[in-house]
C-alpha positions as a Python dict, from the first residue, in 0.01 Angstrom:
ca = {
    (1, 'X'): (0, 0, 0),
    (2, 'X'): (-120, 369, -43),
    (3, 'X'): (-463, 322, -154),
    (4, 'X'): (-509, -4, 128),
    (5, 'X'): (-416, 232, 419),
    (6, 'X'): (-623, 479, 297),
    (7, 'X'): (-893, 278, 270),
    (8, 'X'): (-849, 134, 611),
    (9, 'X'): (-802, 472, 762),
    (10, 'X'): (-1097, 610, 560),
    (11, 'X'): (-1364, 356, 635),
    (12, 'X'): (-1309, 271, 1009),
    (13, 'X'): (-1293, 704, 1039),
    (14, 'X'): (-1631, 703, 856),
    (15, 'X'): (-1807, 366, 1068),
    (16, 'X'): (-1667, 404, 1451),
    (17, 'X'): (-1867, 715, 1536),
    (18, 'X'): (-2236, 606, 1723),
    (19, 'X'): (-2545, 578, 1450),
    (20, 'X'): (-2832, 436, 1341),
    (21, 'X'): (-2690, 152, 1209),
    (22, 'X'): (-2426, 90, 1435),
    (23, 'X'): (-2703, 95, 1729),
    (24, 'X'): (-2854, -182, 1494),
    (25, 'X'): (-2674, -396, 1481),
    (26, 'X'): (-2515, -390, 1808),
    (27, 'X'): (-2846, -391, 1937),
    (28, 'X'): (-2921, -775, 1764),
    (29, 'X'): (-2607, -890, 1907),
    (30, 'X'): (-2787, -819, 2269),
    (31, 'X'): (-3117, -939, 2206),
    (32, 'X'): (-3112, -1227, 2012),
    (33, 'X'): (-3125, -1520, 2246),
    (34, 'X'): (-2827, -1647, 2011),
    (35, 'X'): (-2549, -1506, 1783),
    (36, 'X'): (-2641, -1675, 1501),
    (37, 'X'): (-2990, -1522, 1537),
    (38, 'X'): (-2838, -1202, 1543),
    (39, 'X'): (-2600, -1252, 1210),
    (40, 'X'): (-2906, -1127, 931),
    (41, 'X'): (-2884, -774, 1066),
    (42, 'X'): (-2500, -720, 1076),
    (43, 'X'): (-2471, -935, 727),
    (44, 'X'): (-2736, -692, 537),
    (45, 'X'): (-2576, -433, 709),
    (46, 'X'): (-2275, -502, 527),
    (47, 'X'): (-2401, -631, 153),
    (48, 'X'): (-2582, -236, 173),
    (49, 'X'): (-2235, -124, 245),
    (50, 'X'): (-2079, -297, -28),
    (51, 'X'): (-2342, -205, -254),
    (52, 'X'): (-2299, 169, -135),
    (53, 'X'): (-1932, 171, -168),
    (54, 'X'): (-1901, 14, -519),
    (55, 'X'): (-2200, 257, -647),
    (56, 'X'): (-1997, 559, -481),
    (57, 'X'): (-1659, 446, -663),
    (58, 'X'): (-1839, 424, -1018),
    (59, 'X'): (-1968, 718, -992),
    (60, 'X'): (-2313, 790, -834),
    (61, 'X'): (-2101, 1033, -618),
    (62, 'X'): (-2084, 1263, -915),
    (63, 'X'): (-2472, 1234, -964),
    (64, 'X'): (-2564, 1297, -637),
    (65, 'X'): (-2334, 1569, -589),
    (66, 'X'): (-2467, 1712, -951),
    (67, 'X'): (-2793, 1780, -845),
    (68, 'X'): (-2903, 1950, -555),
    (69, 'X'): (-3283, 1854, -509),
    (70, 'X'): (-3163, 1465, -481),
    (71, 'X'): (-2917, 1568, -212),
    (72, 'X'): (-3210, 1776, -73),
    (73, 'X'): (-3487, 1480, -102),
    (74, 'X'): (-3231, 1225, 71),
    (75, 'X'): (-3157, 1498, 339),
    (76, 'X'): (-3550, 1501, 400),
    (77, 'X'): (-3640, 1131, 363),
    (78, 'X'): (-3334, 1077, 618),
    (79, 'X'): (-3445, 1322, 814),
    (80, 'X'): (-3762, 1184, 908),
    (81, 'X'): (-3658, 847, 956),
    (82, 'X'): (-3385, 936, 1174),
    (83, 'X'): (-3687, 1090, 1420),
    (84, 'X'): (-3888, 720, 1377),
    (85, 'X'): (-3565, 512, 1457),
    (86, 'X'): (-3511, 712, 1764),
    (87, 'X'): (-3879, 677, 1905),
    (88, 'X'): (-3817, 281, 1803),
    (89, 'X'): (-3491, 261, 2011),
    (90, 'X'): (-3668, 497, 2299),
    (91, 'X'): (-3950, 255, 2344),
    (92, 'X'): (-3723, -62, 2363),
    (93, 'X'): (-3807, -189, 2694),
    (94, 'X'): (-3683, -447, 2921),
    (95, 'X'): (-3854, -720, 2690),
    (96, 'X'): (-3663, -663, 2391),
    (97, 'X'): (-3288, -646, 2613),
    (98, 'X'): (-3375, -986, 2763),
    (99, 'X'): (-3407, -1130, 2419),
    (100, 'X'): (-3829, -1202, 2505),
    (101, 'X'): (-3926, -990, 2226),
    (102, 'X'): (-3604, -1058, 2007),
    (103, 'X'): (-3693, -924, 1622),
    (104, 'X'): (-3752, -1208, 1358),
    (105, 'X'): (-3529, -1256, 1088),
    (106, 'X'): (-3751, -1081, 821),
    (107, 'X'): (-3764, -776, 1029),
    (108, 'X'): (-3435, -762, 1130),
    (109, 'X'): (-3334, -759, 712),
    (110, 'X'): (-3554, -490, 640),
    (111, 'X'): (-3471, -233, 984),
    (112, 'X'): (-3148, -312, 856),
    (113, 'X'): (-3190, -278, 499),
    (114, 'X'): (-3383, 55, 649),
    (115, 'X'): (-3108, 200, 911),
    (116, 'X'): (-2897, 167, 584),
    (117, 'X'): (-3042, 254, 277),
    (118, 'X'): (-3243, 534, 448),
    (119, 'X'): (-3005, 695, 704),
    (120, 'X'): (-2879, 1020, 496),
    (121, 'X'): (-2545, 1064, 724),
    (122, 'X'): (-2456, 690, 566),
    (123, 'X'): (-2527, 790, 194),
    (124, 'X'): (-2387, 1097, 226),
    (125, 'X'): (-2070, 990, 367),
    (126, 'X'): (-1973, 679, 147),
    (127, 'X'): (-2143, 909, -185),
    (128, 'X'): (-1932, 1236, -90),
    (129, 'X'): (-1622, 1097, 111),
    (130, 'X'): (-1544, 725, -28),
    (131, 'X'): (-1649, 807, -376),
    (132, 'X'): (-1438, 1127, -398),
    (133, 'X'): (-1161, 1000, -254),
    (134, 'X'): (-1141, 687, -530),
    (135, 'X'): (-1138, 954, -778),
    (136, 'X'): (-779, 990, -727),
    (137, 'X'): (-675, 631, -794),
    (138, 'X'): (-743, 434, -1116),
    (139, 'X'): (-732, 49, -1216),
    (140, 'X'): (-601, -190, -961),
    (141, 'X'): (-519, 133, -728),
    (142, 'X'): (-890, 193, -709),
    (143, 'X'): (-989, -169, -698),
    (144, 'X'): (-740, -214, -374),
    (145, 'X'): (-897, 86, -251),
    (146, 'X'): (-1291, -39, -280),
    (147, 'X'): (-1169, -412, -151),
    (148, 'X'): (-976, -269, 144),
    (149, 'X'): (-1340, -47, 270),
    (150, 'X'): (-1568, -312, 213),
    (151, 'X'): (-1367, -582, 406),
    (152, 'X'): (-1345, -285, 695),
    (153, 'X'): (-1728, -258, 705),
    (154, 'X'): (-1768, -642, 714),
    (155, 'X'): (-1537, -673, 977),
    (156, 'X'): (-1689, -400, 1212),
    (157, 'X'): (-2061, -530, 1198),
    (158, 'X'): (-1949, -847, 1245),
    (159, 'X'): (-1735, -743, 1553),
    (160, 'X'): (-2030, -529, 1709),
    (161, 'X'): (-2290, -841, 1685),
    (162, 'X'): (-1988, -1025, 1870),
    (163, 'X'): (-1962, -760, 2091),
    (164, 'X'): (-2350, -716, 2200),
    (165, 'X'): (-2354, -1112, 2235),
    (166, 'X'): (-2054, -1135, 2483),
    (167, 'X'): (-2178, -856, 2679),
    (168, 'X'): (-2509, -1028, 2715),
    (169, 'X'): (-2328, -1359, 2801),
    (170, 'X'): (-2118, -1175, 3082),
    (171, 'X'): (-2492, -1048, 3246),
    (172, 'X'): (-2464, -658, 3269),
    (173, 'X'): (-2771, -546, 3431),
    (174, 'X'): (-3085, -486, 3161),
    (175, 'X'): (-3098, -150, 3274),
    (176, 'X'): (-2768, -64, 3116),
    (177, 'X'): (-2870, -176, 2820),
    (178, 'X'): (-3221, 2, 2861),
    (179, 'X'): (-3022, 341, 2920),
    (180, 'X'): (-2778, 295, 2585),
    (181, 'X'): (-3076, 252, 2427),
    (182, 'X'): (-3210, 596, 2568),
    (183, 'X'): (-2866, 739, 2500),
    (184, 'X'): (-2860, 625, 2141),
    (185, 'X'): (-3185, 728, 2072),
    (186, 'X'): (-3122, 1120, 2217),
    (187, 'X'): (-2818, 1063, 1996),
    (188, 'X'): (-3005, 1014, 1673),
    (189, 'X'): (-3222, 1283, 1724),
    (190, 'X'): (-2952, 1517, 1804),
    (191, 'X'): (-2842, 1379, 1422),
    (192, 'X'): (-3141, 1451, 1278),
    (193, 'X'): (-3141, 1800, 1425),
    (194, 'X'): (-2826, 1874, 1325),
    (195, 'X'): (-2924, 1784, 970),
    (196, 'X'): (-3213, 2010, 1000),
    (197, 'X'): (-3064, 2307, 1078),
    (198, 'X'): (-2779, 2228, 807),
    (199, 'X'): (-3115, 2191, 555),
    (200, 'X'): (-3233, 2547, 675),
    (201, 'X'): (-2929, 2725, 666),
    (202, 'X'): (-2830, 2596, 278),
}
């Protein structure tokens, strides 16, 4: 049970706080004219999750970790994109809330595949945290460990596409939505800031 509480505790610590991705995907869920429409976003979100989380437990934690300038390079790639996902979210008017200018399927894979792969407070956090922490169990410890996260992460962006399709359905005001957006995009700049001035100071 150790290593599936851990895991439970571990993973919903390192996914409930406001990001990129969790803007995402939420986001879908409210402008998509249908949840089903919505479901590519939150189930790439995921499979990158997996991927992340299985890498992390093998060991690309150690590798990344190891050497500096690929920590550094991530840092800066992230960095930057963090700065273009929040002028995207800024500029998402009206249209896009009331599902007139819902993404396509294709784009919604690769922004997701994007706010993922690309977001450095992600990598870093299931590289440093989830991969260190498996060190300490081994076999089918470790294996209960890596299930127990990735079924977490599943569960959440599937419950925030839910989540942004029910609050459309109950017909809160597009100008509620209009201001999260603003909020979460102030919010990922504030991220990419704060990564800044943690690049500076190291």
């Amino acid at each position: 049970m150790e290593p599936i509480l851990h895991g439970i505790i571990l993973a919903f610590g390192l996914i409930l706080p406001l990001g990129v991705q969790n803007v995402f995907v939420f986001t879908q869920g409210v402008t998509q004219p249908h949840l089903l429409r919505a479901l590519p976003a939150a189930i790439t979100a995921a499979i990158c999750d997996t991927l992340l989380i299985i890498l992390a437990i093998l060991g690309l934690s150690v590798i990344v970790l190891q050497f500096e300038w690929l920590r550094f390079g991530l840092l800066v790639v992230g960095i930057l994109f963090l700065i273009y996902m929040g002028k995207v979210i800024w500029s998402s008017g009206a249209a896009n809330v009331e599902g007139k200018e819902a993404l396509p399927v294709k784009k919604q894979i690769l922004f997701a595949l994007s706010v993922s792969l690309l977001n450095p407070h992600a990598l870093l956090d299931i590289i440093g945290v989830i991969g260190t922490s498996a060190v300490k169990y081994s076999g089918q410890q470790q294996f209960a460990f890596a299930v127990t996260c990735i079924i977490v992460s599943w569960l959440w962006f599937l419950g925030l596409t839910i989540a942004g399709a029910t609050l459309k359905k109950i017909k809160i005001a597009s100008k509620v939505f209009i201001l999260f957006n603003k909020c979460s995009a102030v919010f990922i700049w504030g991220t990419a800031l704060y990564l800044l001035m943690g690049l500076l100071a190291s």
